[in-house]
Coordinates of C-alpha atoms in Angstrom, one line a residue:
M24 CA 53.7 120.0 56.5
L25 CA 52.3 118.1 59.5
L26 CA 53.6 115.1 58.1
S27 CA 57.1 116.7 57.7
L28 CA 56.9 118.1 61.3
I29 CA 56.2 114.4 62.8
G30 CA 59.1 113.0 60.4
A31 CA 61.6 115.6 62.0
V32 CA 60.2 115.2 65.4
C33 CA 60.7 111.3 65.4
Y34 CA 63.7 111.7 63.9
K35 CA 65.3 114.2 66.5
I36 CA 64.0 112.0 69.3
R37 CA 65.8 109.1 67.8
L38 CA 69.0 111.0 67.1
F39 CA 69.1 112.9 70.4
G40 CA 66.9 110.4 72.7
W41 CA 63.8 111.8 74.5
K42 CA 65.5 113.8 77.2
S43 CA 67.8 115.7 75.1
A44 CA 65.3 116.3 72.5
K45 CA 62.8 117.6 74.7
K46 CA 64.7 120.6 75.9
G47 CA 64.4 122.3 72.3
F48 CA 60.8 121.6 72.1
A49 CA 59.9 124.4 74.4
G50 CA 61.7 127.3 72.5
L51 CA 60.4 125.7 69.3
I52 CA 56.6 125.8 70.5
A53 CA 57.2 129.2 71.6
I54 CA 58.4 130.2 68.1
M55 CA 55.5 128.4 66.5
L56 CA 53.2 130.4 68.8
L57 CA 54.7 133.7 67.9
T58 CA 54.6 132.8 64.1
A59 CA 51.0 132.0 64.6
V60 CA 50.0 135.0 66.4
I61 CA 52.1 137.5 64.1
N62 CA 50.2 136.6 60.9
P63 CA 46.7 137.2 62.0
A64 CA 47.6 140.3 63.8
F65 CA 49.2 142.0 60.7
S66 CA 47.6 140.4 57.9
H67 CA 43.7 140.6 57.6
Q68 CA 43.4 138.9 54.1
G69 CA 40.7 136.3 53.7
V70 CA 36.7 136.3 53.2
T71 CA 35.8 134.2 56.4
V72 CA 35.7 137.1 59.1
L73 CA 35.4 135.9 62.5
V74 CA 35.3 139.1 64.5
Y75 CA 36.4 142.6 63.8
L76 CA 39.4 143.9 66.2
P77 CA 39.4 147.1 68.3
T78 CA 41.4 148.7 65.6
G79 CA 38.7 148.1 62.8
N80 CA 40.8 145.4 61.2
M81 CA 39.3 142.1 60.6
L82 CA 40.3 138.8 62.1
T83 CA 40.0 135.9 59.5
L84 CA 39.8 132.3 59.6
E85 CA 42.2 132.2 56.6
S86 CA 44.8 134.2 58.3
I87 CA 44.6 132.4 61.6
L88 CA 45.2 129.0 59.5
Y89 CA 47.9 130.4 57.4
G90 CA 49.8 131.5 60.7
L91 CA 49.4 127.8 61.9
G92 CA 50.7 126.3 58.5
A93 CA 53.7 128.8 58.4
A94 CA 54.4 128.0 62.1
G95 CA 54.3 124.2 61.3
M96 CA 56.5 124.6 58.3
L97 CA 59.1 126.7 60.1
A98 CA 59.2 124.2 63.2
A99 CA 59.7 121.3 60.5
V100 CA 62.4 123.2 58.7
L101 CA 64.3 124.0 61.8
L102 CA 64.1 120.6 63.2
W103 CA 65.4 119.1 59.8
F104 CA 68.4 121.6 59.7
R105 CA 69.2 120.2 63.2
C106 CA 69.1 116.7 62.4
V107 CA 71.3 117.7 59.1
S108 CA 73.8 119.5 61.3
V109 CA 74.3 116.2 63.4
I110 CA 74.3 113.6 60.3
M111 CA 76.3 115.7 58.0
T112 CA 79.7 116.2 59.5
S113 CA 82.5 118.2 58.0
D114 CA 84.3 115.2 56.5
K115 CA 81.1 113.8 54.9
I116 CA 80.8 117.4 53.1
I117 CA 84.2 117.2 52.2
Y118 CA 83.8 113.7 50.5
L119 CA 80.6 114.7 48.9
F120 CA 82.0 118.0 47.0
G121 CA 85.7 118.0 47.7
K122 CA 86.5 116.7 44.1
G123 CA 84.0 118.2 41.9
F124 CA 83.5 121.7 44.1
P125 CA 86.0 122.1 46.7
V126 CA 85.1 125.6 47.5
L127 CA 81.6 124.8 47.8
G128 CA 82.3 121.8 50.0
L129 CA 84.7 123.9 52.1
L130 CA 81.9 126.4 52.5
L131 CA 79.0 124.2 53.4
S132 CA 81.3 122.4 55.7
M133 CA 82.1 125.6 57.9
I134 CA 78.4 126.7 57.5
L135 CA 76.9 123.6 58.9
G136 CA 79.6 123.5 61.5
F137 CA 79.3 127.0 62.7
L138 CA 76.3 127.1 64.9
P139 CA 77.4 123.6 67.2
K140 CA 80.8 125.0 67.3
M141 CA 79.6 128.4 68.4
Q142 CA 77.5 126.9 70.9
K143 CA 80.3 125.0 72.3
K144 CA 82.8 127.9 72.3
L145 CA 80.2 130.3 74.0
R146 CA 79.9 127.7 76.8
E147 CA 83.6 127.5 77.1
I148 CA 83.8 131.4 77.4
K149 CA 81.0 131.7 80.1
Y150 CA 82.4 129.2 82.1
A151 CA 86.0 130.5 82.2
R152 CA 84.7 133.7 82.8
S153 CA 82.1 132.9 85.6
F154 CA 85.1 133.0 88.2
E155 CA 86.2 136.0 86.9
L156 CA 82.5 137.6 87.8
E157 CA 82.9 136.5 91.3
R158 CA 86.1 137.7 91.9
Q159 CA 85.3 141.1 90.6
M160 CA 82.1 141.2 92.8
I161 CA 84.3 140.3 95.8
L162 CA 87.1 142.6 95.2
Q163 CA 84.3 145.6 94.8
E164 CA 82.6 144.6 98.1
K165 CA 85.9 144.5 99.8
Q166 CA 86.9 147.9 98.4
E167 CA 83.7 149.6 99.7
G168 CA 84.2 148.2 103.1
N169 CA 80.7 147.5 104.1
E170 CA 78.1 144.9 103.2
R171 CA 75.5 145.9 100.4
K172 CA 71.7 145.1 101.1
T173 CA 70.5 142.1 99.2
A174 CA 68.6 144.0 96.8
D175 CA 71.3 146.3 95.9
R176 CA 73.7 143.2 95.4
K177 CA 71.3 141.5 93.2
M178 CA 71.0 144.3 91.1
V179 CA 74.5 144.8 90.8
M180 CA 75.0 141.4 89.8
K181 CA 72.5 141.5 87.3
L182 CA 74.4 144.4 85.6
Q183 CA 77.6 142.9 86.0
R184 CA 76.2 139.6 84.2
I185 CA 74.8 141.7 81.3
K186 CA 78.2 143.2 81.0
H187 CA 80.0 140.0 81.0
G188 CA 77.1 138.7 78.6
I189 CA 78.0 141.5 76.0
E190 CA 81.8 141.0 76.4
N191 CA 81.3 137.2 75.8
I192 CA 79.5 137.6 72.6
S193 CA 82.3 140.1 71.6
I194 CA 84.9 137.2 72.4
L195 CA 82.9 134.7 70.5
I196 CA 82.7 136.8 67.5
T197 CA 86.5 137.6 67.3
W198 CA 87.2 133.7 67.8
A199 CA 84.7 133.0 64.8
L200 CA 86.6 135.4 62.5
E201 CA 90.0 134.1 63.6
D202 CA 88.9 130.5 63.4
A203 CA 87.5 131.1 59.8
V204 CA 90.8 132.5 58.6
E205 CA 92.6 129.9 60.1
T206 CA 90.6 127.3 58.8
A207 CA 90.9 129.0 55.2
D208 CA 94.9 129.3 55.4
S209 CA 95.1 125.8 56.8
M210 CA 93.1 124.2 54.0
K211 CA 95.3 126.2 51.3
S212 CA 98.4 125.2 52.9
R213 CA 97.6 121.4 52.5
G214 CA 96.6 122.1 48.7
Y215 CA 93.0 121.6 49.1
G216 CA 91.2 122.1 45.6
L217 CA 94.5 121.7 43.7
I218 CA 94.4 119.5 40.5
G219 CA 95.6 116.0 41.3
R220 CA 95.6 116.1 44.8
T221 CA 94.2 113.1 46.7
S222 CA 92.6 112.7 49.8
F223 CA 92.1 109.6 52.5
T224 CA 88.5 108.6 53.2
T225 CA 86.8 105.9 54.9
Y226 CA 83.6 106.3 52.6
R227 CA 82.8 103.8 50.1
F228 CA 79.8 103.8 47.6
L229 CA 78.2 100.6 48.4
W230 CA 75.2 98.8 46.6
R231 CA 73.0 99.5 49.6
D232 CA 73.8 102.9 49.2
F233 CA 72.8 102.8 45.7
R234 CA 69.4 101.0 46.4
M235 CA 68.7 104.1 48.7
S236 CA 69.5 106.6 46.5
L237 CA 67.4 105.1 43.8
L238 CA 64.3 104.8 46.3
L239 CA 64.8 108.5 47.1
L240 CA 65.0 109.5 43.8
V241 CA 61.9 107.6 42.5
E242 CA 60.0 109.0 45.8
G243 CA 61.3 112.5 44.9
L244 CA 60.2 112.4 41.6
Y245 CA 56.7 111.0 42.0
L246 CA 56.2 113.8 44.4
I247 CA 57.4 116.3 41.9
I248 CA 55.2 115.2 39.3
G249 CA 52.3 115.0 41.5
K250 CA 53.0 118.7 42.3
I251 CA 53.1 119.6 38.6
N252 CA 49.8 117.8 37.8
G253 CA 48.2 119.8 40.9
A254 CA 47.1 116.7 42.8
I255 CA 48.2 118.4 46.1
Y256 CA 47.1 122.0 45.3
W257 CA 46.1 124.2 48.2
V258 CA 45.7 128.0 48.7
Y259 CA 44.7 129.9 51.8
Y260 CA 43.9 133.4 50.2
P261 CA 41.4 134.5 49.6
Q262 CA 39.5 131.7 50.3
M263 CA 40.7 128.0 51.3
E264 CA 40.3 125.7 48.4
G265 CA 42.2 122.6 47.2
N266 CA 41.9 119.3 45.3
A267 CA 39.4 116.7 46.7
W268 CA 40.7 113.6 48.1
N269 CA 41.2 110.6 45.7
V270 CA 43.1 107.7 45.2
Y271 CA 46.3 109.8 43.4
S272 CA 46.3 112.3 45.9
V273 CA 46.2 109.9 48.9
S274 CA 49.2 108.0 47.1
L275 CA 51.2 111.2 47.3
Y276 CA 50.9 111.6 51.0
L277 CA 51.7 108.1 51.6
V278 CA 55.0 108.3 49.6
Y279 CA 55.6 111.6 51.3
M280 CA 55.3 110.1 54.8
M281 CA 57.6 107.1 53.5
L282 CA 59.9 109.9 52.4
V283 CA 60.0 111.9 55.6
L284 CA 60.1 108.5 57.9
T285 CA 63.1 106.9 55.9
P286 CA 65.8 108.4 58.2
V287 CA 63.9 106.8 61.1
I288 CA 63.3 103.3 59.6
V289 CA 66.9 103.2 58.5
E290 CA 68.2 104.0 61.9
F291 CA 65.9 101.2 63.5
G292 CA 67.0 98.7 60.7
E293 CA 70.6 99.6 61.4
E294 CA 70.2 99.2 65.3
R295 CA 68.3 95.9 64.8
R296 CA 71.1 94.5 62.8
W297 CA 73.8 95.6 65.4
N298 CA 72.0 94.0 68.2
R299 CA 71.5 90.7 66.2
L300 CA 75.4 90.8 65.5
Q301 CA 76.3 91.4 68.9
S302 CA 73.8 88.5 70.2
A303 CA 75.6 86.2 67.7
I304 CA 79.3 86.9 69.1

């Protein structure tokens, strides 16, 4: 889990840059802390008792470490899916699944593009309605004919902002439903999924793609075989135990490290190649 988290953090920094990536790390750390605290607060399994809580329940070492592990796993999954949402664009998904599984391809394309599109639309709604909020406040003050106290005005502004926030969410949900219907109707009118329908694409499966796919397949199979053989076995409850370190288990961790760092390595290789081509012009 630690290797996966490190690989996800490195790849997000590589995709978004440090300034943009660090904005989301604060919220991610908060989620990790919340997850790490919730587990020992509600789960009292384990044999290593550290202290008895005022409620009489036990605080165990196993529950704390399990909470930390769950927090790391959740953070890694969120980061990887954030990277996937940027890399796997709608046209790429349609290219991969459009011929064999057209309905699945359209569904995945809409799901992966849902959150970024919703975030962008919500910002547009907030910016468009922010002027309306100020206008309503000014008109309300003019109608009353006197100046409010600063504290009263702040309270009214806060209530108005909450009201506008709820209205913005309502507008966003309405827009999302309409957009989904329009997308489905548009794809249907274009004959998407019909037998014999052709489509233009700029993607080609090249020799380097075959080599990369083969490398990922070999790494994945090696890890699956290692998991089946129990070389990376580990449990938290009721007592933490797992396989001892050996050459085989270390090799599995090294292969997994290569697997999670492959996107970063590929990105650096492409950038280096591009810089070399530019310098040759």
